[in-house]
Amino acid sequence: MTREAASGGRAASSHVRTAGHGGATRRPAPERNPLVTREPLFTLRALTIGSAQLQPSRSHRGRLMTHPTKPRRRTHRFLGAVAALATAGALTAAATPASGSPTAHRGHGGHSGRTVDVQLLSFNDFHGNLEPPAGSSGQVTETEPDGATKKIDAGGVEYLATSLRTARKGHPYSVTAAAGDLIGASPLLSGLFHDEPTVEAMNKLDLDVTSVGNHEFDEGASELARMQNGGCHPKDGCYQPGRTFKGADYPYLAANVTDEKTGRPILEPYWVWKHDGVKIGFIGVTLEGTPDIVTAEGVKGLKFRDEVETVNKYANILDKQGVKSIVALIHEGGEPASQSYDYDCDSPGAGDGVSGPIVDIAKHLTPKVDALVTGHTHQAYVCTIPDPSGRPRMVTSASSYGKLYTDTTLTYDRRTRDIVRTSVKSANHVVSRTQPKAADMTALISRWNALAAPVANRPVGYISGDVNGRGATTPESPLGDLIADAQLAHARSLDPKAVLALMNPGGIRSDLVHKASGGEGDGVVTYGEAFTVQPFSNTVNLVDLTGAQLITALQQQVSGPNEASPKILQISAGLTYTLDLTKSGAARVVADSVRLNGRPSTR
């Protein structure tokens, strides 16, 4: 097989040498933006192939949502009376916008001796973001009464701790839960120490329970077991003199992750919260497609089972044990029709404002489950999605990186031992940085920062302005271009005939921000900042692709399981093509527009 030279020279219909995953650079290339017309048509210079995102295993599909110019904002409302008139047994979906103050929560201790209000605080996809995330990764979008939107700085465990502790005041029945990916893909402050700092912080937060997520398997099942049970790292040892990592005080739930040999869950499948005679069961699962997005070594010897079948199985087990109130913690999610955290997800009808895998899951989970706390997509939504019996059921997600938390009221009936669905209320709240910091979290960050500083503060490059990745508003991002260009440069050091690099968009975790995060000076990129952008141990791999295979890969970004929420690959210089979002499926990629170094790619 002949390969195209780096300078081009023949049509891309022949086999081409392609690089993907990883790479680094010391000085970013100038910002390049795609040409965007008034129509949803994009001409991209290159697109990246992220194999981890191209082939999800589930067949769940949501519809493609259009984003209105002025998203509808959730308003203060209580739908119990209206719902009772319209449909017997309908769920009360009072999702109240709140910008950091927990005062919007309205459950205070119970309606009578028969019922009691249980406060469920939840979050997801924290990813070791102990310090406030930089750039767009540390912002949420809020819709104002006039329909305009604004950005709010949010996140940081010092503020998350304050928010949760404040929210718990006056609520004797309060439980805190999470929906996975608390660790993994973490900034250097946590990732350098195999996420021990984050587990320590979650203990201080008084987290009660969490499901596993796909990133809990980044370092394999044995390391996940260490996160649960404690002990020093098998290679790196203990990080602090006189301190042995004690593990999580809260249980990790992994109901649908079983040992291939025994068929048994590798961790507890469920957990029951008990307080003064009140019992609520929690079942935790991660997405069935975890093996498709985690390294093979991380899931070696494990079987990931269907989320719906698993939750239904354990809901029946809990029911037989007399636990009638059940919450599912599911590390799988959806895509809301708006990026505003306070968007009305139930407009125009229940659950109409969200699409994606969680919709199908929610519609098939047994009615014995009373609420779903979800994650994985890093989105914010509070929706009611009908269960198989047609009764609306609360489904929530709190964005990512500790920028939001969800406050849900579950009214528990002591006689039936079940949740009164018509009284369930839920709201997302911003973890505002204008509130006081939690002193114990400040001390924790300082202690671990002192250990990380020699590595984290080392300069690795310079930028003249912000280089946006997560914060980009177009399918092709400047940081995606930069990373792909760096991958190609590295690939050519391995094989001079490499002509193209493709970067999985999910592997770009942040932005490079011009403003100094510490004392390094504006424009200086530190190792810690670069690590936060790509906190993985991925390597650049070289493969040969035909022109037809390249086109197929580009089509996979926007079709099949990716149609509702396209996964647009980031690409190196030399590849251009047109993406037409007015079309559907694979037809969105205009096949005869694909060019590599100016030459057409054919089938």
JSON list of C-alpha atoms in Angstrom, two decimals, residues 403-510:
[
{"chain": "A", "resi": 403, "resn": "LYS", "atom": "CA", "xyz": [-21.83, 24.28, 38.71]},
{"chain": "A", "resi": 404, "resn": "LEU", "atom": "CA", "xyz": [-25.38, 23.29, 39.66]},
{"chain": "A", "resi": 405, "resn": "TYR", "atom": "CA", "xyz": [-27.13, 21.12, 42.18]},
{"chain": "A", "resi": 406, "resn": "THR", "atom": "CA", "xyz": [-30.71, 19.85, 42.07]},
{"chain": "A", "resi": 407, "resn": "ASP", "atom": "CA", "xyz": [-33.09, 20.20, 45.02]},
{"chain": "A", "resi": 408, "resn": "THR", "atom": "CA", "xyz": [-35.99, 17.74, 44.83]},
{"chain": "A", "resi": 409, "resn": "THR", "atom": "CA", "xyz": [-38.82, 17.31, 47.32]},
{"chain": "A", "resi": 410, "resn": "LEU", "atom": "CA", "xyz": [-40.09, 13.74, 47.64]},
{"chain": "A", "resi": 411, "resn": "THR", "atom": "CA", "xyz": [-43.26, 13.55, 49.75]},
{"chain": "A", "resi": 412, "resn": "TYR", "atom": "CA", "xyz": [-43.19, 10.21, 51.57]},
{"chain": "A", "resi": 413, "resn": "ASP", "atom": "CA", "xyz": [-46.46, 8.60, 52.67]},
{"chain": "A", "resi": 414, "resn": "ARG", "atom": "CA", "xyz": [-45.86, 6.68, 55.89]},
{"chain": "A", "resi": 415, "resn": "ARG", "atom": "CA", "xyz": [-48.89, 4.46, 55.35]},
{"chain": "A", "resi": 416, "resn": "THR", "atom": "CA", "xyz": [-48.16, 3.36, 51.77]},
{"chain": "A", "resi": 417, "resn": "ARG", "atom": "CA", "xyz": [-44.37, 3.76, 52.21]},
{"chain": "A", "resi": 418, "resn": "ASP", "atom": "CA", "xyz": [-44.36, 5.27, 48.73]},
{"chain": "A", "resi": 419, "resn": "ILE", "atom": "CA", "xyz": [-43.70, 8.69, 47.23]},
{"chain": "A", "resi": 420, "resn": "VAL", "atom": "CA", "xyz": [-46.72, 10.86, 46.51]},
{"chain": "A", "resi": 421, "resn": "ARG", "atom": "CA", "xyz": [-46.01, 11.54, 42.84]},
{"chain": "A", "resi": 422, "resn": "THR", "atom": "CA", "xyz": [-48.37, 14.53, 42.64]},
{"chain": "A", "resi": 423, "resn": "SER", "atom": "CA", "xyz": [-46.29, 16.34, 45.27]},
{"chain": "A", "resi": 424, "resn": "VAL", "atom": "CA", "xyz": [-42.82, 15.88, 43.76]},
{"chain": "A", "resi": 425, "resn": "LYS", "atom": "CA", "xyz": [-41.06, 19.20, 43.12]},
{"chain": "A", "resi": 426, "resn": "SER", "atom": "CA", "xyz": [-37.61, 19.81, 41.68]},
{"chain": "A", "resi": 427, "resn": "ALA", "atom": "CA", "xyz": [-35.35, 22.73, 40.75]},
{"chain": "A", "resi": 428, "resn": "ASN", "atom": "CA", "xyz": [-31.79, 23.28, 39.62]},
{"chain": "A", "resi": 429, "resn": "HIS", "atom": "CA", "xyz": [-29.76, 25.88, 41.54]},
{"chain": "A", "resi": 430, "resn": "VAL", "atom": "CA", "xyz": [-26.58, 27.69, 40.53]},
{"chain": "A", "resi": 431, "resn": "VAL", "atom": "CA", "xyz": [-23.51, 27.13, 42.71]},
{"chain": "A", "resi": 432, "resn": "SER", "atom": "CA", "xyz": [-22.71, 30.83, 42.77]},
{"chain": "A", "resi": 433, "resn": "ARG", "atom": "CA", "xyz": [-19.20, 32.12, 43.44]},
{"chain": "A", "resi": 434, "resn": "THR", "atom": "CA", "xyz": [-20.59, 35.18, 45.22]},
{"chain": "A", "resi": 435, "resn": "GLN", "atom": "CA", "xyz": [-21.34, 33.17, 48.37]},
{"chain": "A", "resi": 436, "resn": "PRO", "atom": "CA", "xyz": [-18.77, 32.43, 51.11]},
{"chain": "A", "resi": 437, "resn": "LYS", "atom": "CA", "xyz": [-16.26, 29.64, 50.58]},
{"chain": "A", "resi": 438, "resn": "ALA", "atom": "CA", "xyz": [-16.32, 26.59, 52.85]},
{"chain": "A", "resi": 439, "resn": "ALA", "atom": "CA", "xyz": [-13.17, 26.87, 54.98]},
{"chain": "A", "resi": 440, "resn": "ASP", "atom": "CA", "xyz": [-12.59, 23.11, 55.21]},
{"chain": "A", "resi": 441, "resn": "MET", "atom": "CA", "xyz": [-12.61, 22.83, 51.42]},
{"chain": "A", "resi": 442, "resn": "THR", "atom": "CA", "xyz": [-10.21, 25.75, 51.09]},
{"chain": "A", "resi": 443, "resn": "ALA", "atom": "CA", "xyz": [-7.83, 23.95, 53.44]},
{"chain": "A", "resi": 444, "resn": "LEU", "atom": "CA", "xyz": [-8.18, 20.71, 51.46]},
{"chain": "A", "resi": 445, "resn": "ILE", "atom": "CA", "xyz": [-7.39, 22.46, 48.18]},
{"chain": "A", "resi": 446, "resn": "SER", "atom": "CA", "xyz": [-4.39, 24.25, 49.69]},
{"chain": "A", "resi": 447, "resn": "ARG", "atom": "CA", "xyz": [-2.96, 21.02, 51.08]},
{"chain": "A", "resi": 448, "resn": "TRP", "atom": "CA", "xyz": [-3.16, 19.16, 47.79]},
{"chain": "A", "resi": 449, "resn": "ASN", "atom": "CA", "xyz": [-2.07, 22.19, 45.75]},
{"chain": "A", "resi": 450, "resn": "ALA", "atom": "CA", "xyz": [1.15, 22.33, 47.74]},
{"chain": "A", "resi": 451, "resn": "LEU", "atom": "CA", "xyz": [1.91, 18.78, 46.61]},
{"chain": "A", "resi": 452, "resn": "ALA", "atom": "CA", "xyz": [0.92, 19.42, 42.99]},
{"chain": "A", "resi": 453, "resn": "ALA", "atom": "CA", "xyz": [2.61, 22.81, 42.51]},
{"chain": "A", "resi": 454, "resn": "PRO", "atom": "CA", "xyz": [6.03, 21.62, 41.24]},
{"chain": "A", "resi": 455, "resn": "VAL", "atom": "CA", "xyz": [4.33, 19.86, 38.34]},
{"chain": "A", "resi": 456, "resn": "ALA", "atom": "CA", "xyz": [1.24, 22.02, 37.84]},
{"chain": "A", "resi": 457, "resn": "ASN", "atom": "CA", "xyz": [2.95, 25.41, 37.67]},
{"chain": "A", "resi": 458, "resn": "ARG", "atom": "CA", "xyz": [5.55, 24.51, 35.03]},
{"chain": "A", "resi": 459, "resn": "PRO", "atom": "CA", "xyz": [5.10, 26.72, 31.90]},
{"chain": "A", "resi": 460, "resn": "VAL", "atom": "CA", "xyz": [4.63, 24.74, 28.69]},
{"chain": "A", "resi": 461, "resn": "GLY", "atom": "CA", "xyz": [3.62, 27.44, 26.20]},
{"chain": "A", "resi": 462, "resn": "TYR", "atom": "CA", "xyz": [2.12, 30.85, 25.51]},
{"chain": "A", "resi": 463, "resn": "ILE", "atom": "CA", "xyz": [-1.12, 32.16, 24.01]},
{"chain": "A", "resi": 464, "resn": "SER", "atom": "CA", "xyz": [-2.12, 35.66, 22.91]},
{"chain": "A", "resi": 465, "resn": "GLY", "atom": "CA", "xyz": [-5.82, 35.23, 23.73]},
{"chain": "A", "resi": 466, "resn": "ASP", "atom": "CA", "xyz": [-8.43, 32.71, 24.82]},
{"chain": "A", "resi": 467, "resn": "VAL", "atom": "CA", "xyz": [-8.45, 29.49, 22.80]},
{"chain": "A", "resi": 468, "resn": "ASN", "atom": "CA", "xyz": [-11.93, 28.06, 23.16]},
{"chain": "A", "resi": 469, "resn": "GLY", "atom": "CA", "xyz": [-12.77, 24.38, 23.16]},
{"chain": "A", "resi": 470, "resn": "ARG", "atom": "CA", "xyz": [-15.80, 23.67, 25.35]},
{"chain": "A", "resi": 471, "resn": "GLY", "atom": "CA", "xyz": [-16.72, 27.32, 25.05]},
{"chain": "A", "resi": 472, "resn": "ALA", "atom": "CA", "xyz": [-16.84, 27.38, 21.25]},
{"chain": "A", "resi": 473, "resn": "THR", "atom": "CA", "xyz": [-20.21, 28.19, 19.70]},
{"chain": "A", "resi": 474, "resn": "THR", "atom": "CA", "xyz": [-19.52, 26.49, 16.36]},
{"chain": "A", "resi": 475, "resn": "PRO", "atom": "CA", "xyz": [-19.11, 22.80, 15.43]},
{"chain": "A", "resi": 476, "resn": "GLU", "atom": "CA", "xyz": [-15.40, 23.36, 14.80]},
{"chain": "A", "resi": 477, "resn": "SER", "atom": "CA", "xyz": [-13.51, 24.91, 17.71]},
{"chain": "A", "resi": 478, "resn": "PRO", "atom": "CA", "xyz": [-10.18, 26.78, 17.74]},
{"chain": "A", "resi": 479, "resn": "LEU", "atom": "CA", "xyz": [-8.86, 24.49, 20.46]},
{"chain": "A", "resi": 480, "resn": "GLY", "atom": "CA", "xyz": [-10.01, 21.45, 18.52]},
{"chain": "A", "resi": 481, "resn": "ASP", "atom": "CA", "xyz": [-8.05, 22.70, 15.51]},
{"chain": "A", "resi": 482, "resn": "LEU", "atom": "CA", "xyz": [-5.02, 23.29, 17.70]},
{"chain": "A", "resi": 483, "resn": "ILE", "atom": "CA", "xyz": [-5.10, 19.83, 19.25]},
{"chain": "A", "resi": 484, "resn": "ALA", "atom": "CA", "xyz": [-5.60, 18.12, 15.89]},
{"chain": "A", "resi": 485, "resn": "ASP", "atom": "CA", "xyz": [-2.72, 20.11, 14.36]},
{"chain": "A", "resi": 486, "resn": "ALA", "atom": "CA", "xyz": [-0.52, 19.09, 17.29]},
{"chain": "A", "resi": 487, "resn": "GLN", "atom": "CA", "xyz": [-1.50, 15.46, 16.83]},
{"chain": "A", "resi": 488, "resn": "LEU", "atom": "CA", "xyz": [-0.61, 15.62, 13.16]},
{"chain": "A", "resi": 489, "resn": "ALA", "atom": "CA", "xyz": [2.76, 17.21, 13.94]},
{"chain": "A", "resi": 490, "resn": "HIS", "atom": "CA", "xyz": [3.51, 14.42, 16.41]},
{"chain": "A", "resi": 491, "resn": "ALA", "atom": "CA", "xyz": [2.26, 11.76, 13.98]},
{"chain": "A", "resi": 492, "resn": "ARG", "atom": "CA", "xyz": [4.63, 13.04, 11.30]},
{"chain": "A", "resi": 493, "resn": "SER", "atom": "CA", "xyz": [7.51, 12.59, 13.72]},
{"chain": "A", "resi": 494, "resn": "LEU", "atom": "CA", "xyz": [6.51, 8.92, 13.81]},
{"chain": "A", "resi": 495, "resn": "ASP", "atom": "CA", "xyz": [5.68, 8.60, 10.11]},
{"chain": "A", "resi": 496, "resn": "PRO", "atom": "CA", "xyz": [6.37, 11.53, 7.73]},
{"chain": "A", "resi": 497, "resn": "LYS", "atom": "CA", "xyz": [3.59, 10.30, 5.42]},
{"chain": "A", "resi": 498, "resn": "ALA", "atom": "CA", "xyz": [0.79, 11.02, 7.91]},
{"chain": "A", "resi": 499, "resn": "VAL", "atom": "CA", "xyz": [-1.62, 13.52, 6.36]},
{"chain": "A", "resi": 500, "resn": "LEU", "atom": "CA", "xyz": [-4.56, 13.97, 8.72]},
{"chain": "A", "resi": 501, "resn": "ALA", "atom": "CA", "xyz": [-5.43, 14.02, 12.43]},
{"chain": "A", "resi": 502, "resn": "LEU", "atom": "CA", "xyz": [-8.88, 13.58, 13.95]},
{"chain": "A", "resi": 503, "resn": "MET", "atom": "CA", "xyz": [-9.76, 14.46, 17.56]},
{"chain": "A", "resi": 504, "resn": "ASN", "atom": "CA", "xyz": [-12.68, 13.13, 19.59]},
{"chain": "A", "resi": 505, "resn": "PRO", "atom": "CA", "xyz": [-14.62, 16.24, 20.75]},
{"chain": "A", "resi": 506, "resn": "GLY", "atom": "CA", "xyz": [-15.45, 14.62, 24.08]},
{"chain": "A", "resi": 507, "resn": "GLY", "atom": "CA", "xyz": [-11.74, 14.56, 24.89]},
{"chain": "A", "resi": 508, "resn": "ILE", "atom": "CA", "xyz": [-11.56, 18.37, 24.96]},
{"chain": "A", "resi": 509, "resn": "ARG", "atom": "CA", "xyz": [-12.57, 19.14, 28.52]},
{"chain": "A", "resi": 510, "resn": "SER", "atom": "CA", "xyz": [-11.97, 22.88, 28.88]}
]
